[in-house]
């Protein structure tokens, strides 16, 4: 039967009459689909859809998407991590791999018939049903999900992740899993009508490593492997019965890059349903304008869109060429390039009866990087112009555009409609207005452009500038992370002349975090810790060290204090210091709220002298629970609520498969408790015990894997360690 705007609970008596009727062809869907919205960073999150800070979609959120003028929703979705395939792969590698990162798993098990968890299928169905109940269309895809398909568009032994070692891949195994997943998905949704479309992949091959000559070449041999994955997808859906016989299916260009679209066009898969029931997909993120967060020797970030150029920051205008010192009006993202590229898509696909979707598009909001008020206003106006230009050209060429939405509300976001606080308001009315006008709507949402400019304007001061970072938990019982990240470029990437890092900051360390759920006794489990981190080399190797473990040092509410972390203090001493991609701070915890102010980050030389790496004239990237702005550092107070770990005894932790051992010294005999919390803030193991003066040890057993926190409470003191269970 057809599930349409009349609701999901239509009588099953209609099923037999409509089950074999052909659905409308793909070309008939383009106009009613209109413009599209992505529910990003949610259903595609491996294993846990709320782990990246977004709640599960609600009916209120879906209604807000509809009310904003969108008529089709793309659901990026995970399947592999909600099946028994992940556990099989871990077992095939000795059971010691990190089960949350597929690149560490190594070889795939010879397991070609995975089963998707029934509860997960029901969870996805609930979201699909809410969208269709509003009369909208749904594109349900298979997203990155640990790279089980995307990172494995090759055959044999190769290196799909730089630095991870040679990994043998059988494309036949991937193809069989693709068939198994889509057979189950299509069977589950077989009675849904043309309002539900399936997309076989996301960005296949996009995660190949960069080398001396760029990313791996996506040549014809790899295209044929990818085509095999699409053949498995198409055949499985068409064989699943019901309305799947003529359901519209979507396949992606390699990496969903427009430049690779001709490769898909010349290797277009055969559809048993005949011509007219498929679409092609590309994504559109002009890198220097949409995603780039640090200037490089080869090119600058583009802050200001064509037609709204800055006169005193010319190097960041759209199309600026660092070699010719001039503007290239055909650069990626310019109106000329958009018109040309979208016209080519029309000729290549649409004119042949194959509609195209721009499955993702967007540009980050740079309210922290631009401190000049006039330039910030130009940037914000330009973002709206860019979105409108993309939507206008999409509509003119018979292409369906889907804006990407992260759910985040801090600097760097691409969010239009809020959802993390349960208030489904318009976060970016200027961008929404531009989109609506491109589709013939009024676009009269009240602008917040001036308020954003005023909010981010920084007064000049003799004392210099700093970054004020506010941390606020979204949930009361889940582990969350607030990230301050500085992307390095040019000569700043070489930190080999230093022996460590120094940070100056002020705030206050409290003994407990606030519980945001008054109905739950969760105050006992509030915890926070702060780490320096860095990522180095071509494989972006990760290194971190706890800032707050230094004896006799803790944050002060009104006075800046310095904290030093040497390379030898890192959990694993960093390598690749001649090529450091980023440094920053991660604040981990539950029930976190408050603000700290950071004056600078310096490098420490061997002779003890220091020099500035970043003094926050421009705001760094802020993610997760962290948001903030550039401030004058003179005066003011700040506070962050987090349990102190400095007064508690230092704890050494040894993680073994199935067990965690902690050793520490106690000054006297007292009562103690040990507790393990997973990344959702759930207690997975705990034990009460008595200490004695001197060395002590406690062991906790668990079958859980992945990120966890060990909390040992000794009397009134707490020691906290982040660990990975094996």
XYZ file of C-alpha atoms in Angstrom:
726
model
C 0.000 0.000 0.000
C 0.999 3.613 -0.286
C 1.856 5.444 2.899
C 0.913 9.026 2.150
C -0.195 12.268 3.737
C -3.318 10.600 5.102
C -1.170 8.873 7.698
C 0.594 5.654 8.453
C -2.355 3.766 9.853
C -4.194 3.279 6.555
C -6.204 0.115 6.301
C -4.231 -2.935 5.234
C -7.183 -3.809 2.976
C -5.694 -1.465 0.370
C -2.394 -3.318 0.269
C -3.342 -6.030 -2.175
C -4.858 -3.578 -4.624
C -1.786 -1.298 -4.809
C 1.171 -3.592 -4.097
C 1.876 -4.328 -7.750
C 1.118 -0.910 -9.258
C 4.182 0.860 -10.669
C 5.270 3.877 -8.645
C 5.848 7.248 -10.352
C 9.123 7.585 -12.208
C 11.981 9.535 -10.669
C 11.475 12.579 -12.890
C 7.932 12.965 -11.528
C 9.310 13.331 -7.977
C 11.695 16.246 -8.528
C 9.174 19.080 -8.412
C 7.157 17.876 -5.383
C 10.374 17.069 -3.489
C 11.396 20.732 -3.730
C 14.313 21.612 -1.456
C 15.726 19.167 1.069
C 17.115 18.983 4.603
C 19.585 16.566 6.220
C 19.093 15.248 9.748
C 22.862 15.132 10.178
C 25.066 13.814 12.985
C 22.260 11.639 14.325
C 21.030 8.382 12.810
C 24.391 7.830 11.061
C 26.417 7.971 14.294
C 27.943 4.488 14.734
C 26.216 2.445 17.445
C 24.606 5.362 19.313
C 22.579 8.056 17.491
C 22.819 10.539 20.397
C 26.591 10.208 20.927
C 27.411 13.324 18.880
C 25.196 15.625 20.925
C 21.900 15.485 19.032
C 18.671 14.001 20.401
C 16.643 11.518 18.420
C 14.342 13.304 15.950
C 10.943 14.204 17.350
C 7.616 14.996 15.703
C 8.094 18.630 16.717
C 11.439 18.831 14.941
C 10.035 17.212 11.797
C 7.112 19.661 11.790
C 9.583 22.546 12.074
C 11.467 21.282 9.005
C 8.204 21.156 7.063
C 7.153 24.599 8.272
C 10.495 26.024 7.105
C 9.594 25.132 3.509
C 11.456 21.867 3.036
C 9.597 18.998 1.433
C 12.172 16.223 1.443
C 14.436 14.953 4.217
C 17.608 12.914 3.875
C 18.326 10.516 6.744
C 22.031 9.618 6.865
C 21.876 6.206 8.511
C 24.132 3.561 10.043
C 23.455 -0.142 9.517
C 26.765 -1.994 9.915
C 27.297 -0.873 13.524
C 23.723 -1.963 14.320
C 24.342 -5.466 13.032
C 26.350 -8.508 14.062
C 28.997 -7.760 11.404
C 31.002 -5.456 13.692
C 31.387 -8.079 16.408
C 32.380 -10.666 13.795
C 35.084 -8.347 12.469
C 36.436 -7.703 15.955
C 36.540 -11.426 16.698
C 38.361 -12.056 13.416
C 41.119 -9.733 14.609
C 41.661 -11.337 17.986
C 39.037 -9.449 19.886
C 41.432 -6.644 20.810
C 40.460 -4.002 18.250
C 38.689 -0.773 19.081
C 35.112 -1.576 18.211
C 34.238 2.058 17.536
C 36.759 2.651 14.766
C 36.616 0.309 11.808
C 40.029 1.396 10.518
C 41.602 -0.352 13.521
C 39.700 -3.564 12.994
C 41.941 -4.632 10.105
C 40.619 -7.438 7.971
C 36.935 -8.139 7.622
C 35.736 -11.517 8.812
C 34.595 -14.010 6.198
C 31.060 -13.145 7.188
C 28.792 -12.120 4.351
C 25.259 -12.341 5.785
C 24.945 -9.826 8.645
C 21.658 -9.288 10.461
C 20.441 -5.787 11.339
C 19.124 -5.357 14.867
C 15.307 -5.381 14.855
C 15.058 -2.575 17.405
C 17.220 -0.369 15.198
C 15.013 -0.999 12.175
C 12.029 0.044 14.280
C 13.856 3.185 15.443
C 14.606 4.179 11.844
C 10.993 3.417 10.860
C 9.734 5.807 13.543
C 11.702 8.673 11.976
C 10.643 7.750 8.435
C 7.000 7.605 9.515
C 7.116 11.043 11.162
C 8.492 12.586 7.971
C 5.987 10.915 5.649
C 3.137 11.839 8.010
C 3.995 15.493 7.229
C 3.657 14.802 3.495
C 7.400 14.983 2.888
C 9.687 12.643 0.959
C 12.473 10.613 2.615
C 15.879 9.631 1.269
C 17.189 6.821 3.468
C 20.836 6.060 2.852
C 23.715 3.896 4.042
C 26.222 6.334 5.513
C 29.916 6.116 6.472
C 29.324 3.904 9.555
C 32.963 2.992 10.323
C 33.845 2.957 6.621
C 32.766 -0.638 6.049
C 31.975 0.254 2.409
C 33.252 3.802 1.869
C 36.842 3.083 2.867
C 36.960 -0.198 0.935
C 36.417 0.533 -2.723
C 39.444 -1.557 -3.708
C 40.502 -5.188 -3.960
C 43.414 -7.007 -2.335
C 46.069 -5.584 -0.034
C 46.429 -1.835 0.132
C 46.619 1.014 2.600
C 43.191 2.665 2.806
C 44.199 4.704 5.840
C 47.660 6.223 5.844
C 49.602 4.946 8.840
C 47.253 2.080 9.632
C 49.243 -0.543 7.790
C 48.361 -2.759 4.875
C 44.840 -4.106 5.118
C 43.579 -6.903 2.928
C 40.118 -6.253 1.545
C 37.789 -8.536 -0.345
C 35.386 -6.490 -2.421
C 33.295 -9.655 -2.716
C 32.755 -9.577 1.058
C 31.738 -5.917 0.973
C 29.410 -6.579 -1.955
C 27.751 -9.482 -0.158
C 27.231 -7.371 2.958
C 25.761 -4.586 0.845
C 23.292 -7.077 -0.603
C 22.404 -8.476 2.822
C 21.820 -5.076 4.409
C 19.627 -3.743 1.610
C 17.627 -6.949 1.325
C 16.598 -6.522 4.972
C 15.988 -2.767 4.710
C 13.932 -3.052 1.523
C 11.877 -5.959 2.849
C 11.129 -4.047 6.049
C 9.897 -0.995 4.089
C 8.442 -2.825 1.070
C 4.913 -1.415 1.417
C 5.972 2.252 1.493
C 5.163 4.281 -1.600
C 7.212 6.742 -3.680
C 7.678 9.039 -0.660
C 10.485 6.719 0.451
C 13.661 6.601 -1.672
C 16.779 4.510 -0.990
C 20.396 5.652 -1.504
C 23.023 2.912 -1.731
C 26.026 4.738 -0.239
C 27.187 8.137 0.969
C 30.639 9.312 -0.185
C 32.304 6.128 -1.433
C 36.079 6.464 -1.408
C 36.065 9.912 0.198
C 38.256 8.753 3.084
C 41.224 7.635 1.009
C 44.461 9.126 2.354
C 46.241 12.080 0.858
C 49.698 11.370 -0.522
C 52.352 13.229 -2.450
C 50.136 13.330 -5.531
C 46.813 13.854 -3.758
C 44.185 11.255 -2.900
C 44.267 7.814 -4.431
C 43.246 7.936 -8.031
C 39.650 6.846 -8.415
C 40.258 5.150 -11.737
C 38.028 2.883 -13.804
C 39.109 -0.256 -11.942
C 37.819 1.214 -8.685
C 34.691 2.476 -10.441
C 33.914 -1.073 -11.507
C 34.238 -2.249 -7.894
C 31.910 0.544 -6.803
C 29.509 -0.351 -9.613
C 29.448 -3.895 -8.216
C 28.383 -2.502 -4.842
C 25.584 -0.581 -6.571
C 24.523 -3.661 -8.531
C 24.189 -5.542 -5.225
C 22.129 -2.684 -3.770
C 19.798 -2.441 -6.772
C 19.290 -6.186 -7.184
C 18.550 -6.683 -3.480
C 15.968 -3.911 -3.375
C 14.248 -4.993 -6.580
C 14.039 -8.567 -5.275
C 12.481 -7.581 -1.959
C 8.913 -7.396 -3.235
C 6.111 -4.916 -2.696
C 6.688 -1.412 -4.011
C 10.437 -2.037 -4.249
C 9.906 -3.181 -7.847
C 9.775 0.444 -8.990
C 10.975 2.433 -5.958
C 13.347 5.268 -6.903
C 16.933 4.345 -6.029
C 19.932 6.678 -5.795
C 23.608 5.966 -6.540
C 26.576 8.235 -5.900
C 29.460 9.564 -7.967
C 32.878 8.508 -6.612
C 33.408 10.532 -3.431
C 30.187 12.314 -4.552
C 32.472 14.839 -6.238
C 31.095 16.629 -9.285
C 34.410 16.147 -11.080
C 33.900 12.381 -10.795
C 30.297 12.435 -12.026
C 31.334 11.524 -15.620
C 32.808 8.280 -14.270
C 29.420 7.336 -12.821
C 27.644 8.389 -16.008
C 29.756 6.104 -18.207
C 29.395 3.180 -15.752
C 25.706 3.639 -14.955
C 24.327 0.449 -13.373
C 21.575 -1.600 -14.975
C 18.203 -1.464 -13.247
C 15.873 -4.509 -13.518
C 12.954 -2.060 -13.300
C 13.996 -0.471 -16.584
C 14.798 3.163 -17.286
C 13.448 5.991 -15.184
C 13.533 4.704 -11.608
C 16.947 5.937 -10.498
C 18.696 9.168 -9.512
C 22.358 10.235 -9.259
C 23.894 11.952 -6.235
C 26.744 14.413 -5.763
C 27.640 16.692 -2.830
C 28.688 20.334 -2.942
C 31.185 21.751 -0.446
C 33.545 24.193 -2.212
C 36.375 23.475 0.222
C 38.047 26.855 0.691
C 34.696 28.522 1.305
C 32.681 25.732 2.928
C 35.044 23.757 5.143
C 38.621 25.094 5.277
C 39.559 26.312 8.774
C 43.205 27.400 8.400
C 45.127 29.268 5.729
C 47.706 27.229 3.830
C 50.667 28.136 1.620
C 48.728 26.952 -1.439
C 45.559 28.871 -0.681
C 43.548 30.961 1.772
C 40.182 30.389 3.362
C 37.379 32.217 1.577
C 35.369 34.298 4.062
C 33.559 36.680 1.698
C 31.333 35.640 -1.175
C 31.446 37.011 -4.722
C 29.755 40.412 -4.855
C 30.297 41.041 -1.143
C 34.086 41.315 -1.068
C 36.150 42.817 1.745
C 38.329 45.829 0.934
C 40.722 45.405 3.872
C 40.943 41.592 3.936
C 41.313 40.872 0.224
C 43.189 37.584 0.674
C 40.049 35.968 2.104
C 37.723 37.029 -0.702
C 36.109 34.273 -2.781
C 38.448 33.175 -5.583
C 41.632 34.814 -4.235
C 44.685 33.253 -5.900
C 47.797 33.289 -3.690
C 50.096 33.075 -6.698
C 48.644 35.749 -8.971
C 47.419 37.892 -6.038
C 44.130 38.375 -7.844
C 40.544 37.085 -7.939
C 39.632 34.066 -10.064
C 35.933 34.408 -10.892
C 35.748 30.793 -12.032
C 36.999 29.370 -8.703
C 35.059 26.586 -7.000
C 31.988 28.066 -5.327
C 31.670 31.238 -7.392
C 28.362 31.920 -9.165
C 30.032 31.266 -12.529
C 31.329 27.867 -11.395
C 27.989 26.859 -9.837
C 26.074 27.682 -13.015
C 28.573 25.792 -15.174
C 28.774 22.704 -12.934
C 25.016 22.385 -12.429
C 24.423 22.821 -16.142
C 26.860 19.980 -16.819
C 24.966 17.753 -14.379
C 21.756 18.516 -16.223
C 23.304 17.529 -19.547
C 24.998 14.453 -18.141
C 22.027 13.035 -16.198
C 18.802 15.051 -16.069
C 18.410 15.390 -19.816
C 18.643 11.582 -20.024
C 15.796 11.038 -17.562
C 18.083 10.598 -14.533
C 17.383 13.287 -11.903
C 20.211 14.463 -9.634
C 20.229 15.250 -5.922
C 22.834 17.399 -4.200
C 22.748 15.134 -1.166
C 24.754 17.537 1.007
C 25.696 21.191 0.680
C 26.703 23.941 3.038
C 29.282 26.411 4.322
C 30.470 26.903 7.888
C 29.621 30.056 9.810
C 32.847 31.887 10.733
C 31.614 34.162 13.529
C 34.744 33.500 15.564
C 37.413 33.853 12.912
C 36.343 37.334 11.790
C 36.636 39.956 14.548
C 36.083 43.059 12.379
C 32.374 43.935 12.561
C 32.030 45.163 8.966
C 33.803 42.099 7.580
C 31.750 39.731 9.729
C 28.573 41.295 8.341
C 29.893 40.778 4.794
C 30.648 37.130 5.599
C 27.177 36.437 7.004
C 25.456 38.167 4.089
C 27.660 36.195 1.696
C 26.733 32.848 3.242
C 23.066 33.558 2.566
C 23.945 34.586 -0.982
C 25.887 31.332 -1.492
C 23.016 29.115 -0.281
C 20.589 31.051 -2.449
C 22.851 30.741 -5.495
C 23.102 26.953 -5.069
C 19.340 26.564 -4.553
C 18.503 28.810 -7.535
C 20.766 26.850 -9.893
C 19.533 23.514 -8.555
C 15.909 24.414 -9.169
C 16.658 25.796 -12.635
C 18.368 22.558 -13.689
C 15.883 20.067 -12.187
C 18.172 19.127 -9.294
C 17.059 18.542 -5.674
C 19.385 20.243 -3.116
C 19.730 19.061 0.506
C 21.321 21.413 3.037
C 23.574 19.729 5.603
C 22.635 20.241 9.253
C 24.918 19.301 12.153
C 22.618 20.281 15.007
C 25.453 22.307 16.567
C 24.785 25.927 17.481
C 28.339 27.129 18.084
C 30.800 28.803 15.737
C 31.413 26.826 12.565
C 27.906 25.379 12.441
C 25.713 24.715 9.397
C 22.504 24.478 11.403
C 19.305 26.226 10.291
C 16.745 24.791 12.761
C 17.641 24.218 16.414
C 16.951 20.845 17.999
C 19.367 20.210 20.882
C 17.346 22.193 23.422
C 13.949 20.973 22.271
C 13.014 24.435 20.961
C 12.676 24.135 17.219
C 13.432 27.738 16.319
C 15.206 29.181 13.277
C 18.907 29.576 14.077
C 19.896 30.936 10.647
C 16.984 32.993 9.259
C 19.106 34.765 6.615
C 20.183 31.502 4.982
C 16.636 30.148 5.211
C 15.275 33.301 3.571
C 17.657 32.864 0.629
C 16.638 29.219 0.199
C 12.933 29.991 0.424
C 13.140 32.818 -2.128
C 14.937 30.513 -4.571
C 11.878 28.240 -4.368
C 9.270 30.989 -4.757
C 8.459 31.481 -1.066
C 8.372 34.849 0.712
C 11.522 34.361 2.795
C 10.492 36.889 5.428
C 12.018 35.333 8.555
C 13.379 38.045 10.843
C 17.141 38.459 10.306
C 19.556 37.961 13.220
C 22.561 39.229 11.251
C 23.067 42.450 13.242
C 22.778 40.663 16.569
C 25.427 38.128 15.518
C 27.753 40.937 14.479
C 27.261 42.830 17.754
C 27.665 39.657 19.789
C 31.029 38.887 18.218
C 32.467 42.414 18.076
C 35.552 42.637 20.304
C 36.641 45.904 21.944
C 40.265 46.889 21.518
C 42.231 46.794 24.775
C 45.808 47.290 25.843
C 45.616 43.993 27.677
C 45.131 41.993 24.483
C 42.502 39.402 23.652
C 41.624 35.946 24.854
C 39.017 33.306 24.199
C 36.090 32.930 26.577
C 34.780 29.376 26.338
C 31.424 28.377 27.787
C 30.679 24.699 28.347
C 27.106 23.499 28.673
C 25.963 19.894 28.748
C 23.059 18.899 26.555
C 22.143 15.863 28.633
C 22.382 15.052 32.335
C 23.464 11.431 32.161
C 25.773 11.160 29.129
C 29.470 11.741 28.635
C 30.054 14.756 26.408
C 33.068 16.558 25.007
C 33.755 20.260 24.525
C 36.570 20.905 22.065
C 38.720 23.973 21.492
C 40.825 23.275 18.410
C 43.538 25.348 16.705
C 44.360 24.311 13.156
C 48.005 25.024 12.322
C 49.429 25.941 8.942
C 52.679 27.044 7.323
C 55.696 27.330 9.647
C 53.413 27.059 12.683
C 53.000 23.324 11.932
C 56.582 22.628 13.179
C 56.565 22.190 16.962
C 59.804 20.163 17.058
C 61.687 23.121 18.569
C 59.577 22.819 21.721
C 59.586 20.340 24.582
C 55.977 20.947 25.543
C 53.049 23.386 25.706
C 51.961 26.059 28.173
C 48.471 27.434 28.579
C 47.308 30.469 30.558
C 43.726 30.386 31.789
C 41.451 31.284 34.661
C 38.355 29.713 36.115
C 37.417 27.731 39.184
C 37.437 24.014 39.893
C 34.482 22.898 41.991
C 33.959 19.530 43.649
C 30.901 18.454 41.689
C 29.061 19.147 38.483
C 25.423 20.264 38.493
C 22.826 17.651 37.740
C 20.480 18.983 35.075
C 17.823 16.364 35.768
C 16.265 17.116 39.120
C 14.282 13.868 39.012
C 17.456 11.769 38.910
C 20.071 11.282 41.566
C 22.880 11.937 39.117
C 24.921 14.506 41.036
C 27.180 11.778 42.399
C 28.261 10.865 38.901
C 29.101 14.351 37.616
C 32.730 14.472 36.499
C 35.011 16.488 34.250
C 38.611 16.408 33.126
C 40.596 18.494 30.670
C 43.192 17.297 28.157
C 45.691 18.958 25.886
C 45.684 17.171 22.518
C 47.541 17.293 19.230
C 47.207 15.590 15.856
C 50.321 15.071 13.744
C 51.527 13.765 10.397
C 49.757 12.537 7.310
C 47.694 10.058 9.339
C 46.665 12.676 11.943
C 48.025 10.592 14.841
C 46.420 11.499 18.170
C 48.274 12.366 21.387
C 46.870 13.758 24.626
C 47.789 14.669 28.205
C 45.681 15.589 31.226
C 46.073 19.272 32.092
C 44.602 19.033 35.578
C 46.808 16.245 36.929
C 49.603 18.612 37.921
C 50.232 18.750 41.661
C 49.520 22.004 43.502
C 47.854 23.656 40.504
C 44.215 24.392 39.974
C 42.259 27.099 38.215
C 41.593 30.362 40.004
C 38.385 32.287 39.480
C 39.978 35.708 38.946
C 43.704 35.239 38.254
C 45.288 33.722 35.163
C 47.514 30.768 35.959
C 49.865 28.866 33.683
C 49.830 25.093 33.193
C 52.685 23.310 31.453
C 52.566 19.893 29.814
C 55.815 18.459 28.452
C 55.893 15.920 25.616
C 57.012 13.345 28.194
C 53.799 14.028 30.162
C 51.607 12.904 27.270
C 50.066 9.451 27.609
C 52.089 8.483 24.537
C 54.982 10.801 23.739
C 54.129 12.639 20.507
C 55.799 11.871 17.201
C 55.614 13.813 13.943
C 56.272 17.149 15.665
C 57.582 18.653 12.427
C 54.083 18.338 10.955
C 51.449 19.154 13.571
C 47.985 19.615 12.100
C 46.158 20.854 15.179
C 46.433 21.381 18.916
C 43.714 22.092 21.439
C 41.823 21.297 24.592
C 39.129 18.722 25.205
C 36.877 19.050 28.231
C 35.249 15.684 28.929
C 32.436 15.127 31.369
C 28.828 14.890 32.384
C 26.668 17.632 33.919
C 29.110 20.338 32.876
C 28.327 24.044 32.868
C 30.368 27.178 33.246
C 32.982 29.330 31.551
C 36.763 29.621 31.464
C 38.927 32.278 29.821
C 42.171 31.398 28.036
C 44.837 34.041 27.381
C 47.289 32.115 25.197
C 48.925 28.824 24.304
C 52.739 28.838 24.105
C 55.466 26.428 23.120
C 58.083 25.630 25.768
C 61.718 25.602 24.621
C 64.434 23.379 26.085
C 65.976 26.352 27.948
C 62.652 27.025 29.664
C 61.718 30.083 27.609
C 58.350 30.202 25.836
C 56.870 31.755 22.711
C 53.322 32.307 21.528
C 51.658 29.688 19.325
C 48.200 31.276 19.556
C 47.016 34.325 21.481
C 43.446 34.194 20.183
C 43.243 37.245 17.952
C 40.970 34.939 15.988
C 38.638 32.420 17.561
C 39.650 28.764 17.260
C 37.256 26.021 16.240
C 34.771 25.168 19.005
C 32.731 21.973 19.018
C 30.512 19.830 21.217
C 29.579 21.417 24.538
C 32.010 24.298 23.928
C 30.981 27.669 22.530
C 32.585 31.039 22.966
C 33.864 34.338 21.699
C 36.961 36.533 21.596
C 37.093 38.864 24.608
C 39.323 41.501 26.131
C 41.226 39.641 28.824
C 41.324 42.487 31.367
C 38.828 42.105 34.244
C 35.847 39.789 34.585
C 35.415 36.447 36.323
C 34.761 32.977 35.073
C 33.792 29.679 36.553
C 33.551 26.095 35.451
C 31.891 23.429 37.546
C 33.956 20.276 37.524
C 35.217 17.807 40.129
C 38.762 18.458 41.223
C 41.221 15.706 40.426
C 44.284 17.576 41.660
C 43.765 16.978 45.359
C 43.097 13.286 44.976
C 45.940 10.755 44.873
C 47.439 10.136 41.448
C 46.091 6.907 39.992
C 47.834 4.497 37.630
C 45.488 2.442 35.457
C 46.139 -0.774 33.578
C 43.450 -1.910 31.104
C 43.322 -5.576 30.155
C 40.670 -7.426 28.145
C 37.715 -7.717 30.517
C 39.392 -5.971 33.473
C 40.608 -2.607 34.710
C 43.243 -2.330 37.473
C 43.876 0.928 39.340
C 46.745 1.467 41.796
C 47.108 4.510 44.059
C 48.496 5.601 47.423
C 46.224 6.499 50.335
C 47.343 8.573 53.295
C 45.178 6.611 55.735
C 42.667 3.792 56.011
C 39.256 4.918 54.743
C 36.227 3.792 52.757
C 36.436 4.030 48.951
C 34.359 3.296 45.858
C 35.394 2.555 42.271
C 33.082 3.008 39.314
C 33.242 2.588 35.523
C 31.001 4.760 33.333
C 30.538 4.292 29.602
C 30.266 7.123 27.090
C 26.546 7.465 27.798
C 27.158 8.128 31.479
C 25.823 4.700 32.465
C 27.495 2.871 35.333
C 28.761 -0.435 33.934
C 30.765 -1.669 36.946
C 31.293 -0.508 40.521
C 32.770 -1.716 43.787
C 33.022 -0.527 47.387
C 36.186 -1.309 49.349
C 38.380 -0.134 52.229
C 41.831 1.314 51.721
C 44.844 1.119 53.988
C 47.704 3.576 54.381
C 50.167 3.162 51.535
C 49.783 1.422 48.163
C 46.313 0.146 47.193
C 44.823 -1.660 44.192
C 41.269 -2.125 42.961
C 40.024 -4.263 40.069
C 36.773 -3.915 38.129
C 35.538 -6.459 35.607
C 33.412 -5.686 32.550
C 32.627 -7.124 29.140
C 32.050 -3.641 27.706
C 34.333 -2.127 25.069
C 35.227 1.375 23.929
C 35.538 4.731 25.680
C 34.921 4.782 29.429
C 35.743 6.728 32.572
C 37.152 5.239 35.775
C 36.208 7.176 38.923
C 37.801 6.212 42.243
C 36.373 8.081 45.237
C 38.539 7.935 48.375
C 36.740 9.593 51.238
C 35.849 13.068 49.946
C 38.377 12.975 47.102
C 37.948 11.755 43.540
C 40.418 10.560 40.933
C 39.195 10.390 37.338
C 40.791 8.677 34.326
C 39.544 8.326 30.757
C 40.283 4.881 29.385
C 39.457 2.588 26.491
C 38.071 -0.790 27.455
C 39.354 -3.760 25.483
